[in-house]
Coordinates of N, CA, C and O in Angstrom, one line a residue:
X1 N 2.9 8.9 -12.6 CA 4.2 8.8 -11.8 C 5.0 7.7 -12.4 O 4.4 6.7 -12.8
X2 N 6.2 7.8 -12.4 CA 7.1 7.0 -12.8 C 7.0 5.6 -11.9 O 6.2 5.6 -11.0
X3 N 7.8 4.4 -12.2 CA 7.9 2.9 -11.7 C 9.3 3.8 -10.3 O 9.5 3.3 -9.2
X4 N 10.0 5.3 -10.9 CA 11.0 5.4 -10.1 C 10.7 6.1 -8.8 O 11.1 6.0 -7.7
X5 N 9.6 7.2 -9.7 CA 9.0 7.6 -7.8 C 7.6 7.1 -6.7 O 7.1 7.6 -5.6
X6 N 7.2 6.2 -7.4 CA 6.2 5.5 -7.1 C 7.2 4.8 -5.4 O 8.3 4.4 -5.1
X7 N 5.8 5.2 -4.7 CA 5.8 4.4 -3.2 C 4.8 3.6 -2.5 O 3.6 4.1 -2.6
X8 N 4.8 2.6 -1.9 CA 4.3 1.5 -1.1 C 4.0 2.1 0.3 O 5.0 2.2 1.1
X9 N 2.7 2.4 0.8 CA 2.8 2.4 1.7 C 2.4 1.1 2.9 O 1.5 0.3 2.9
X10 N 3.5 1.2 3.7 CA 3.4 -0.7 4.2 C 3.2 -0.4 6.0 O 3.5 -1.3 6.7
X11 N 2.8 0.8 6.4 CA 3.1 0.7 7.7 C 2.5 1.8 8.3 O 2.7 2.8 7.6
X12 N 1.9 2.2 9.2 CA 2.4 3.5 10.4 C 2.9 3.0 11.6 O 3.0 1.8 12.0
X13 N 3.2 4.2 12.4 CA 3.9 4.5 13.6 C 2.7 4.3 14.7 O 2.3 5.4 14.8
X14 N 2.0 3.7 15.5 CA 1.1 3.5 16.4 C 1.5 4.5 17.8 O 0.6 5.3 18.2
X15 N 2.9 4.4 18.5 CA 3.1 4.8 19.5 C 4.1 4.7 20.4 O 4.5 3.6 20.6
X16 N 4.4 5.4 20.9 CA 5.8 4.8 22.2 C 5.4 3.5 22.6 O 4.3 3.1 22.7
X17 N 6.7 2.7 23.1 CA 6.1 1.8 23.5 C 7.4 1.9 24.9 O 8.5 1.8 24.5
X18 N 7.2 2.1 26.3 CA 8.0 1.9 27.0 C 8.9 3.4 27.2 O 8.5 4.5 26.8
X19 N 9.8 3.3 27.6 CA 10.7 4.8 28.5 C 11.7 4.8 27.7 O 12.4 5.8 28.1
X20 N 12.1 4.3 26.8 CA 13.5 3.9 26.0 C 14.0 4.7 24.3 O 15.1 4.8 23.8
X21 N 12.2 5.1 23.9 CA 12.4 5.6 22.8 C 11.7 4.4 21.7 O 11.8 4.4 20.4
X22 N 11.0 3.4 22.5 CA 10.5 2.3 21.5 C 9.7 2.6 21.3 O 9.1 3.3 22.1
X23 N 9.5 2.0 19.8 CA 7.8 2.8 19.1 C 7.2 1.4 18.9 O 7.8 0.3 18.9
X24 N 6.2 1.6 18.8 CA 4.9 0.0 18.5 C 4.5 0.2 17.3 O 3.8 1.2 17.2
X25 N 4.7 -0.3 15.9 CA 4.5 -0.2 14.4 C 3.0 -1.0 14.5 O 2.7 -1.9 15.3
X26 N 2.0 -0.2 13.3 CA 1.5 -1.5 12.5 C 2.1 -2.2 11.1 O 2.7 -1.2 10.6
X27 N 2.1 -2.8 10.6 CA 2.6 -2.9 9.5 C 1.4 -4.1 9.0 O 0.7 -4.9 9.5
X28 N 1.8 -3.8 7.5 CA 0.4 -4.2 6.2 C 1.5 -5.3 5.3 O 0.9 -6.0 4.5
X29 N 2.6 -5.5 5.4 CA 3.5 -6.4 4.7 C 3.0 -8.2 5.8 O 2.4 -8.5 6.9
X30 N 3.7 -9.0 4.6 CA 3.2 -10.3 4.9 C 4.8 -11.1 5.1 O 5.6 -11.0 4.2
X31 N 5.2 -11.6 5.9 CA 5.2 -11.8 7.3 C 5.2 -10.1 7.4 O 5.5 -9.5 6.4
X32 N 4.7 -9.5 8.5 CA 4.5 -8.3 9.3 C 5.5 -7.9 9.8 O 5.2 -6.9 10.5
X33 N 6.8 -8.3 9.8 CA 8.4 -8.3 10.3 C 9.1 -7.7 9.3 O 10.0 -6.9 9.6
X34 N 8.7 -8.4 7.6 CA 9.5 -8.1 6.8 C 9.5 -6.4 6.6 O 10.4 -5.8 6.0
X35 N 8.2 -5.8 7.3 CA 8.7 -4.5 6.8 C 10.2 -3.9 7.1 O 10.7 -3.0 6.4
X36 N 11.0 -4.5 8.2 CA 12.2 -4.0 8.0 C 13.4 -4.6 7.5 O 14.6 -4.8 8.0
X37 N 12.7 -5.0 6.3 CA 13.7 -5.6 5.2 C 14.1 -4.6 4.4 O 15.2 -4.3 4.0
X38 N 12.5 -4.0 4.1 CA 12.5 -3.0 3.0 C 13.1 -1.9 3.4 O 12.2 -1.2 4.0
X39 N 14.0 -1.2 3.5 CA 14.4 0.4 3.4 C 15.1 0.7 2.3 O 15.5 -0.1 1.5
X40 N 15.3 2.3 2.3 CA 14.8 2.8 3.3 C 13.5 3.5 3.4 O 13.0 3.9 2.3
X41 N 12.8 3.9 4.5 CA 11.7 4.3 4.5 C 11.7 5.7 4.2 O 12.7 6.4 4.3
X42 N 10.5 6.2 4.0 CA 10.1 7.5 3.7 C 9.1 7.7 4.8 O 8.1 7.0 4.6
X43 N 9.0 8.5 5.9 CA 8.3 8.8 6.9 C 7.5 10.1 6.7 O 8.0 11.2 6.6
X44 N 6.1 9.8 6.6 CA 5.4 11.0 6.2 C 4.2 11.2 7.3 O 3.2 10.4 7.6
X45 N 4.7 12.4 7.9 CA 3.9 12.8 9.5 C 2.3 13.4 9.1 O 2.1 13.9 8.0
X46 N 1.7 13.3 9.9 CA 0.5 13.8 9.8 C 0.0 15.1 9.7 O -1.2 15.5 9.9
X47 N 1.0 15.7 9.3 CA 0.8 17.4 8.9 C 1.7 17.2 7.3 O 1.9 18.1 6.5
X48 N 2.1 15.8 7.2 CA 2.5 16.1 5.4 C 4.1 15.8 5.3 O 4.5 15.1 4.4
X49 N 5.0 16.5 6.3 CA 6.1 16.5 6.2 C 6.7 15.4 6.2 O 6.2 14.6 6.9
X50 N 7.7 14.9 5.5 CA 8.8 14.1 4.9 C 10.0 13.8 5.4 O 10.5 14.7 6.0
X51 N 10.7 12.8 5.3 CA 12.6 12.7 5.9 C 12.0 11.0 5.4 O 10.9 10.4 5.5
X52 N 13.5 10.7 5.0 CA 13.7 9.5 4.5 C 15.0 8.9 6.1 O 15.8 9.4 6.9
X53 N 14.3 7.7 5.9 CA 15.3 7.2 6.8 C 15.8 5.8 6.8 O 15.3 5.1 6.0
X54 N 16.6 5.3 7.4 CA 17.7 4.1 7.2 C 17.9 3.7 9.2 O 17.8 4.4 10.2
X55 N 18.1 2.5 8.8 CA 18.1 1.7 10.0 C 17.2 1.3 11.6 O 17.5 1.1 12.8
X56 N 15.9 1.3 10.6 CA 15.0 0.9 11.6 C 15.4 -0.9 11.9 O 15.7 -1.7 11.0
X57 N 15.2 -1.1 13.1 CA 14.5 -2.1 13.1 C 13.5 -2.9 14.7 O 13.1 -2.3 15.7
X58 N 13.3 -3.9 14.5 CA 12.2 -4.3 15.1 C 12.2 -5.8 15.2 O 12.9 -6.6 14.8
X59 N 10.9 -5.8 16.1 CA 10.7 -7.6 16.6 C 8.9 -7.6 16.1 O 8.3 -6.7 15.6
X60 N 8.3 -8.9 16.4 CA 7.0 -9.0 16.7 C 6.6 -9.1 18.4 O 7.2 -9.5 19.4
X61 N 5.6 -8.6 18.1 CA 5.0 -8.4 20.1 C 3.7 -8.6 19.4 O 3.2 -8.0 18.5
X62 N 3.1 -9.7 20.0 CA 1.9 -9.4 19.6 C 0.7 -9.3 18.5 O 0.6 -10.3 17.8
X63 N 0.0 -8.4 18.3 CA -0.2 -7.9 17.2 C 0.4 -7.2 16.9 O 0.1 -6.9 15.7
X64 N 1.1 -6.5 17.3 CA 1.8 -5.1 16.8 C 3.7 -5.6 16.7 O 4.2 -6.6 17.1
X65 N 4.5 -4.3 16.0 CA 5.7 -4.9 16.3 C 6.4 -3.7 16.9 O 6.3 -2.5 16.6
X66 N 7.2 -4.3 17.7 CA 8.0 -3.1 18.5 C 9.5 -3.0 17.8 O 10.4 -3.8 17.3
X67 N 9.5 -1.7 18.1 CA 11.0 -1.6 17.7 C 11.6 0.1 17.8 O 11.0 1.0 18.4
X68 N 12.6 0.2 17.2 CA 13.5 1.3 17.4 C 13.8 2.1 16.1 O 14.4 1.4 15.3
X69 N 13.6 3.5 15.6 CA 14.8 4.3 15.0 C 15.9 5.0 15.3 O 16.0 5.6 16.3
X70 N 16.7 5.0 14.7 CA 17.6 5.8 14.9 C 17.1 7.2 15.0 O 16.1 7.7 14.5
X71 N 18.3 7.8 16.2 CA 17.9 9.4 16.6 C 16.6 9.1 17.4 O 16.1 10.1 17.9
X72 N 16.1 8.1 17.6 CA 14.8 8.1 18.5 C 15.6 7.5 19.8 O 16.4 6.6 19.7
X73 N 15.1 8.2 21.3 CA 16.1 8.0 22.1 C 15.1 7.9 23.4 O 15.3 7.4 24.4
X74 N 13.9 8.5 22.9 CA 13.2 8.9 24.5 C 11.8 8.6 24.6 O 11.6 8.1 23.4
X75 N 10.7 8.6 25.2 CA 9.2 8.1 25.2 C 8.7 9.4 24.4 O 7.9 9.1 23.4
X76 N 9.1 11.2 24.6 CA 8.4 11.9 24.0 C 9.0 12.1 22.4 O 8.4 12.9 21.8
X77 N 10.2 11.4 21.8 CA 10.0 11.4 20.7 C 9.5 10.4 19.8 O 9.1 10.4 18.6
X78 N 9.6 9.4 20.6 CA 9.0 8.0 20.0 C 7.4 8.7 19.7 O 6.9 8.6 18.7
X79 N 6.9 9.3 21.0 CA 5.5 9.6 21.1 C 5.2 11.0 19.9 O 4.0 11.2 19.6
X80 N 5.9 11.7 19.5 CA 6.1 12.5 18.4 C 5.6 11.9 17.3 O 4.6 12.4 16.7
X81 N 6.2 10.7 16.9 CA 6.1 10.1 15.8 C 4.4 9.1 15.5 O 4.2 8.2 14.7
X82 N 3.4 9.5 16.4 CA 2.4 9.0 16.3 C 1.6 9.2 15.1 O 1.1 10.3 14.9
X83 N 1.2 8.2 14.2 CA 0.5 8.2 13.2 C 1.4 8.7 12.1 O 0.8 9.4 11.2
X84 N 2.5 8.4 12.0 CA 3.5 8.8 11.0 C 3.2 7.8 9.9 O 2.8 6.7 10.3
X85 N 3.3 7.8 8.5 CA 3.2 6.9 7.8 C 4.3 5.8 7.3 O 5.4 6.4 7.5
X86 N 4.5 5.2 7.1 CA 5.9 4.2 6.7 C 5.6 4.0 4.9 O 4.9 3.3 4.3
X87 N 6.2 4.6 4.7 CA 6.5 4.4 2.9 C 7.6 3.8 2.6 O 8.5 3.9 3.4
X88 N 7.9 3.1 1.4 CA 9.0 2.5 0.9 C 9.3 2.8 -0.5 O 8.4 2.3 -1.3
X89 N 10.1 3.3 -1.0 CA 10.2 3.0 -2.8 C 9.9 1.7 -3.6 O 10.6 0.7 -3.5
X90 N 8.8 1.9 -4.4 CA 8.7 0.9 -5.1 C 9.6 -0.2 -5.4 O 9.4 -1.4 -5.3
X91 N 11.0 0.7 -6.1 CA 11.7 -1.1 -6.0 C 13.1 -1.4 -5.2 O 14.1 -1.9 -5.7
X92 N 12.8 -0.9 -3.5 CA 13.0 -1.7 -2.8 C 12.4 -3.1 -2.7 O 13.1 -4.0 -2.2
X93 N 11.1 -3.4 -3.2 CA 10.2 -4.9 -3.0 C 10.4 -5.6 -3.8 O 10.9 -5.2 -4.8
X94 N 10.1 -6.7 -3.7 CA 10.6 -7.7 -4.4 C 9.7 -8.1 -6.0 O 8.8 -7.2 -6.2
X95 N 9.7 -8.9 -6.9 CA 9.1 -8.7 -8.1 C 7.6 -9.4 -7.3 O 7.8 -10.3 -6.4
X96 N 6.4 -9.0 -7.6 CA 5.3 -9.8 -7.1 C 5.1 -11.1 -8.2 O 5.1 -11.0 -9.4
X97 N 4.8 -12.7 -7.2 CA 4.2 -13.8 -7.9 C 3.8 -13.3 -9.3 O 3.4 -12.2 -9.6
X98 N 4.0 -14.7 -10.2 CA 3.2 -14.6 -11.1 C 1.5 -14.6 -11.1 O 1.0 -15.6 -10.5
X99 N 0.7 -13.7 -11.7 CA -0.8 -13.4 -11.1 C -0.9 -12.2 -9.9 O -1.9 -11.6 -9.6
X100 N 0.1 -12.1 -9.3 CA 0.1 -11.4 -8.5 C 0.5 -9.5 -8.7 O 1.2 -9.3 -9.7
X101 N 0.2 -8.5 -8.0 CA 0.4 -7.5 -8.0 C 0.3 -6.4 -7.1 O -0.8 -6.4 -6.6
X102 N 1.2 -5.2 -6.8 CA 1.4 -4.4 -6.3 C 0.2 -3.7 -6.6 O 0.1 -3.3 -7.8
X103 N -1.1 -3.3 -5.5 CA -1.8 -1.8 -5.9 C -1.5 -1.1 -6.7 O -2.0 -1.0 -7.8
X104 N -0.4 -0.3 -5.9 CA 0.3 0.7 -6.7 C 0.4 0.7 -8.4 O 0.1 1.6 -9.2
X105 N 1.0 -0.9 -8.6 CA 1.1 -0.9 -9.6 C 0.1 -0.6 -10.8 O 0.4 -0.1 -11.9
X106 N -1.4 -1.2 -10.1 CA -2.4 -1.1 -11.0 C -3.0 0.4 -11.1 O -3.6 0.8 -12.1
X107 N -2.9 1.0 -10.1 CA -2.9 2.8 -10.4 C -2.7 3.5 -11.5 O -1.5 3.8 -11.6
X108 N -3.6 3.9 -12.4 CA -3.3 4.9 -13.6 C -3.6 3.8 -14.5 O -4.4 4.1 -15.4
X109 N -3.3 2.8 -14.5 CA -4.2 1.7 -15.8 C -5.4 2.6 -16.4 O -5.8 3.7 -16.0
X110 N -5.7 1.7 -17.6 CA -6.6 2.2 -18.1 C -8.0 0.9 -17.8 O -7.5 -0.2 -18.1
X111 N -9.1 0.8 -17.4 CA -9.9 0.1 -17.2 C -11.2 0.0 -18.2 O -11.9 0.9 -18.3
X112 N -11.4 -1.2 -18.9 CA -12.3 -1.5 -20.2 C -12.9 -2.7 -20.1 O -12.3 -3.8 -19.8
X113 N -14.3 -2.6 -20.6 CA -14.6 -4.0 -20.3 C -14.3 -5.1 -21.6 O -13.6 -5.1 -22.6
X114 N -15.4 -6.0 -21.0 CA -14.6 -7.2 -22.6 C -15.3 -6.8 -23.4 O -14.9 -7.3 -24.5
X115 N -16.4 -6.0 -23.7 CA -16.9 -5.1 -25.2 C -16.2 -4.3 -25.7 O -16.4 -3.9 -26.9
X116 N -14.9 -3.6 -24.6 CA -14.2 -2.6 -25.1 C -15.1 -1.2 -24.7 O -15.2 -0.3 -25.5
X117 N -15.7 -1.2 -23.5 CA -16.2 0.0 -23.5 C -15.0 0.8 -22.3 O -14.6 0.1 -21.3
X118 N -14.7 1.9 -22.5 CA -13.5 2.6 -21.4 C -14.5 3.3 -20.2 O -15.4 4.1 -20.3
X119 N -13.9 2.7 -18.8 CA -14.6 2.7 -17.8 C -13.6 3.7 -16.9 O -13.5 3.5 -15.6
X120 N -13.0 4.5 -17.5 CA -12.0 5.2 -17.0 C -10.4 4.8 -16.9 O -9.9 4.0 -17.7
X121 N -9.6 5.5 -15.5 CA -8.6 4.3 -14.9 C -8.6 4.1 -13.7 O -9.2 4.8 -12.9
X122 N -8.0 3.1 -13.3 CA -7.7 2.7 -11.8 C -7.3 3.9 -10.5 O -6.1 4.2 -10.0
X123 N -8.5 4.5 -10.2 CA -7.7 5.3 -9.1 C -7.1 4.9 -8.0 O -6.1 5.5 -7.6
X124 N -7.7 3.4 -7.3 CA -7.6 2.5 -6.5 C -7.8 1.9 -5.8 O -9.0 1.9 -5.6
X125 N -7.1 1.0 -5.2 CA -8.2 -0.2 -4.7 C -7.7 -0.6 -3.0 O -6.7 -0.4 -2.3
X126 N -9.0 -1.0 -2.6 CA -9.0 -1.1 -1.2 C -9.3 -2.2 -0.5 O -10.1 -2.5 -1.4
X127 N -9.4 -2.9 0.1 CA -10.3 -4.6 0.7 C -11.2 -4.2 1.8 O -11.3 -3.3 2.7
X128 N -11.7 -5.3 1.5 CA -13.4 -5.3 1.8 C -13.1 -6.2 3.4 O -13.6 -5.8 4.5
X129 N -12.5 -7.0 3.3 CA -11.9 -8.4 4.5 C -12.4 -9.8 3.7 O -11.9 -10.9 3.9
X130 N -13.6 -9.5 2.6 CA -14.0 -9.9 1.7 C -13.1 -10.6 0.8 O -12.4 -11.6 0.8
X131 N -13.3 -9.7 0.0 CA -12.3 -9.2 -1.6 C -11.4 -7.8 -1.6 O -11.6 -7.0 -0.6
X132 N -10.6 -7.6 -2.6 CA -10.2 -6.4 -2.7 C -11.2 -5.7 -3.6 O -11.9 -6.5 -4.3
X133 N -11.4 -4.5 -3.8 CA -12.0 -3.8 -4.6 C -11.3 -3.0 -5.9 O -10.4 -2.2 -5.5
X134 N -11.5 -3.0 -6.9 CA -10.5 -2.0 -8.2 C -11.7 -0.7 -8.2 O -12.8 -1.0 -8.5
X135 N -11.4 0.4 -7.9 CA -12.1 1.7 -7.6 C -11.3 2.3 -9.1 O -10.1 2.6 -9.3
X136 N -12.5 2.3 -10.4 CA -12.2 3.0 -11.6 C -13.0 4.4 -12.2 O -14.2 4.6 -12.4
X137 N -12.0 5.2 -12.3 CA -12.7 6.5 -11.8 C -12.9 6.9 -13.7 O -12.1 6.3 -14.3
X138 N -13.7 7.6 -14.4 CA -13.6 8.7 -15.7 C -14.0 9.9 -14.6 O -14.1 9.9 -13.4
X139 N -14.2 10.9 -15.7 CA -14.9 12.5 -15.8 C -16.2 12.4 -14.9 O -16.7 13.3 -14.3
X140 N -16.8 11.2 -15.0 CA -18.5 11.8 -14.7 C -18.7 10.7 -13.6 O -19.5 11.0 -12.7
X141 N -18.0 9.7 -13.4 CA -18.6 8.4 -12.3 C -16.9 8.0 -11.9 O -15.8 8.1 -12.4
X142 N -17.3 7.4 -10.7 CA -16.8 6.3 -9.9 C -17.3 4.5 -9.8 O -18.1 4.0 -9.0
X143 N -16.7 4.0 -10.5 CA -17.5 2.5 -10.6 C -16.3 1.7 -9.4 O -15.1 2.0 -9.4
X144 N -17.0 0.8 -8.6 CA -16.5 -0.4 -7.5 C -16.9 -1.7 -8.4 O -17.9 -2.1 -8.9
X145 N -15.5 -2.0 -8.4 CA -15.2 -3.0 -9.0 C -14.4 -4.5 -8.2 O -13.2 -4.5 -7.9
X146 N -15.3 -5.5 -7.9 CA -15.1 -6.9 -7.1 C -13.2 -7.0 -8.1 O -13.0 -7.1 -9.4
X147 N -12.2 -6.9 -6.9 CA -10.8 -7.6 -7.7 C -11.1 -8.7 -7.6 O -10.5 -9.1 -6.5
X148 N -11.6 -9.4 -8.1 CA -12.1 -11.5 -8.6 C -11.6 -11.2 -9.6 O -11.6 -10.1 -10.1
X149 N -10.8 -12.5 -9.9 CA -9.9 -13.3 -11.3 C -10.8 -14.5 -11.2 O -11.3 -15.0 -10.2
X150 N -10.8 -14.7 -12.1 CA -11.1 -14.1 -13.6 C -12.6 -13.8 -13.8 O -13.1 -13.6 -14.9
X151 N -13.4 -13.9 -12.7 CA -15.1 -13.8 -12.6 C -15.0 -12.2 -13.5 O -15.5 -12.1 -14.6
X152 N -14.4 -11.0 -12.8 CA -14.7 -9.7 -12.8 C -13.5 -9.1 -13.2 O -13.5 -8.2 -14.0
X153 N -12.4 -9.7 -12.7 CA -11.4 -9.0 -13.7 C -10.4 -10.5 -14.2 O -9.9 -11.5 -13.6
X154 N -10.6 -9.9 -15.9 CA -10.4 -10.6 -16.7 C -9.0 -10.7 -17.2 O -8.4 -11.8 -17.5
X155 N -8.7 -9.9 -17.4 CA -6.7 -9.7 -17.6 C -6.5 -8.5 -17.0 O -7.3 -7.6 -16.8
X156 N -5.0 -8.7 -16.8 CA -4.2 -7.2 -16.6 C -2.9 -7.3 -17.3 O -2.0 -8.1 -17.1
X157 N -3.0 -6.2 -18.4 CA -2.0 -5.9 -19.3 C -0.9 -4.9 -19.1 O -1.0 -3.8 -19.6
X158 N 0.3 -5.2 -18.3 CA 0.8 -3.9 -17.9 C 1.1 -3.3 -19.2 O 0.7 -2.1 -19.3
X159 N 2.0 -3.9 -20.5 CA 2.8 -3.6 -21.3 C 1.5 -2.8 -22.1 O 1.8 -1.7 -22.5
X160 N 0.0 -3.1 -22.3 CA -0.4 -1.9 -22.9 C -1.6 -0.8 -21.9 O -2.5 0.1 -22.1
X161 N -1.0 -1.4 -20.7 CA -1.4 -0.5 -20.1 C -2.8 -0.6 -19.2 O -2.9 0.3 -18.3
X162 N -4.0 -1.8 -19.4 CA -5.2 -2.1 -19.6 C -5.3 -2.9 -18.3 O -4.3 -3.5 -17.8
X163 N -6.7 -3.0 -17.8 CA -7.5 -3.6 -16.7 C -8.4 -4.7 -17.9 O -8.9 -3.9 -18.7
X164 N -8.5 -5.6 -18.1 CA -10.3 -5.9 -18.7 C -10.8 -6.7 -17.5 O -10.3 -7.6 -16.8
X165 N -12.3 -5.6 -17.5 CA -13.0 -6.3 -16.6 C -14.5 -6.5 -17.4 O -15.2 -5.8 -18.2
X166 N -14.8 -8.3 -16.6 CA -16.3 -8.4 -17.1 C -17.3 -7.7 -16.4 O -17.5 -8.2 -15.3
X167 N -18.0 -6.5 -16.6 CA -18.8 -5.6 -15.7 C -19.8 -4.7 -16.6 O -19.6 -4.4 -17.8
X168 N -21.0 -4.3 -15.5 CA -21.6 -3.7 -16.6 C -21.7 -2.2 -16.7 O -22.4 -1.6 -15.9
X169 N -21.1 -1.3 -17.8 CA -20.7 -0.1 -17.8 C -22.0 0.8 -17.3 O -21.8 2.0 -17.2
X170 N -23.4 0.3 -17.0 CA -24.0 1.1 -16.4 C -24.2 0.7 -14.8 O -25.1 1.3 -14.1
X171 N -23.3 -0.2 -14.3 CA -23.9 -0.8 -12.9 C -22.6 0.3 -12.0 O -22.5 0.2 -10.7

């Protein structure tokens, strides 16, 4: 997938919140507000379907954040939107830290260790509460891979493309 249609998923829809048409977000961005910096969103419902949209916004409540879309007006459409996903286009976000990086971005990499042996590519990675994990898939295995710098992963080369990680190609 291109850097152009690549998407971030940073959020779902939790629930009505109240008689007004407010919905209760989770959101996965850091402050947990900034998700409505990013638009516009791409809202993808739990049967698949799609609509891009513009001018959400929201507060913090809590753990959760409340807030409003447009065209949402009432408790049973807010309540419609349950478990909807919140996507963003890639470069709506900002460039990540140096050392730092978007999932996404490491997706489709190619993953090798420091012998040079090919351990597939990055299908994806997930956290533990721990660590994150780099999930590197070939033809025949799935290997879980500790995201540690520089213990277990040793560089990431976007320009040619490459993960090195120190690991052992039969573990």
């Amino acid at each position: 997938m291109s850097e152009q249609g690549r998407r971030i998923l940073l959020g779902r829809v939790l629930g009505a919140f109240g008689l007004r048409g407010e919905l209760k977000f989770e959101s996965w961005t850091e402050p947990r507000a900034a998700i409505f910096r990013y638009q516009p969103w791409i809202l993808v419902d739990p049967a698949g379907g799609e609509r891009e949209l513009r001018g959400a916004k929201g507060r913090e409540s809590g753990k959760y954040l409340i807030g409003h879309l447009p065209e949402v007006t009432d408790r049973d459409a807010a309540e419609a939107l349950r478990g909807t996903e919140i996507h963003v286009p890639r470069e709506v976000l900002p460039p990540p830290a140096p050392g730092e990086y978007y999932w996404v971005d490491l997706e489709g990499l190619r993953v090798v260790t420091t012998d040079g042996v090919a351990l597939g590519t990055v299908s994806h990675l997930f956290s533990t509460g721990a660590n994150d994990v780099l999930v590197a898939r070939d033809d025949e295995r799935e290997r879980m891979i500790p995201f540690v710098q520089p213990q277990y992963v040793t560089a990431v080369d976007f320009d040619n493309g490459v993960v090195t990680v120190d690991w052992d190609p039969d573990f």
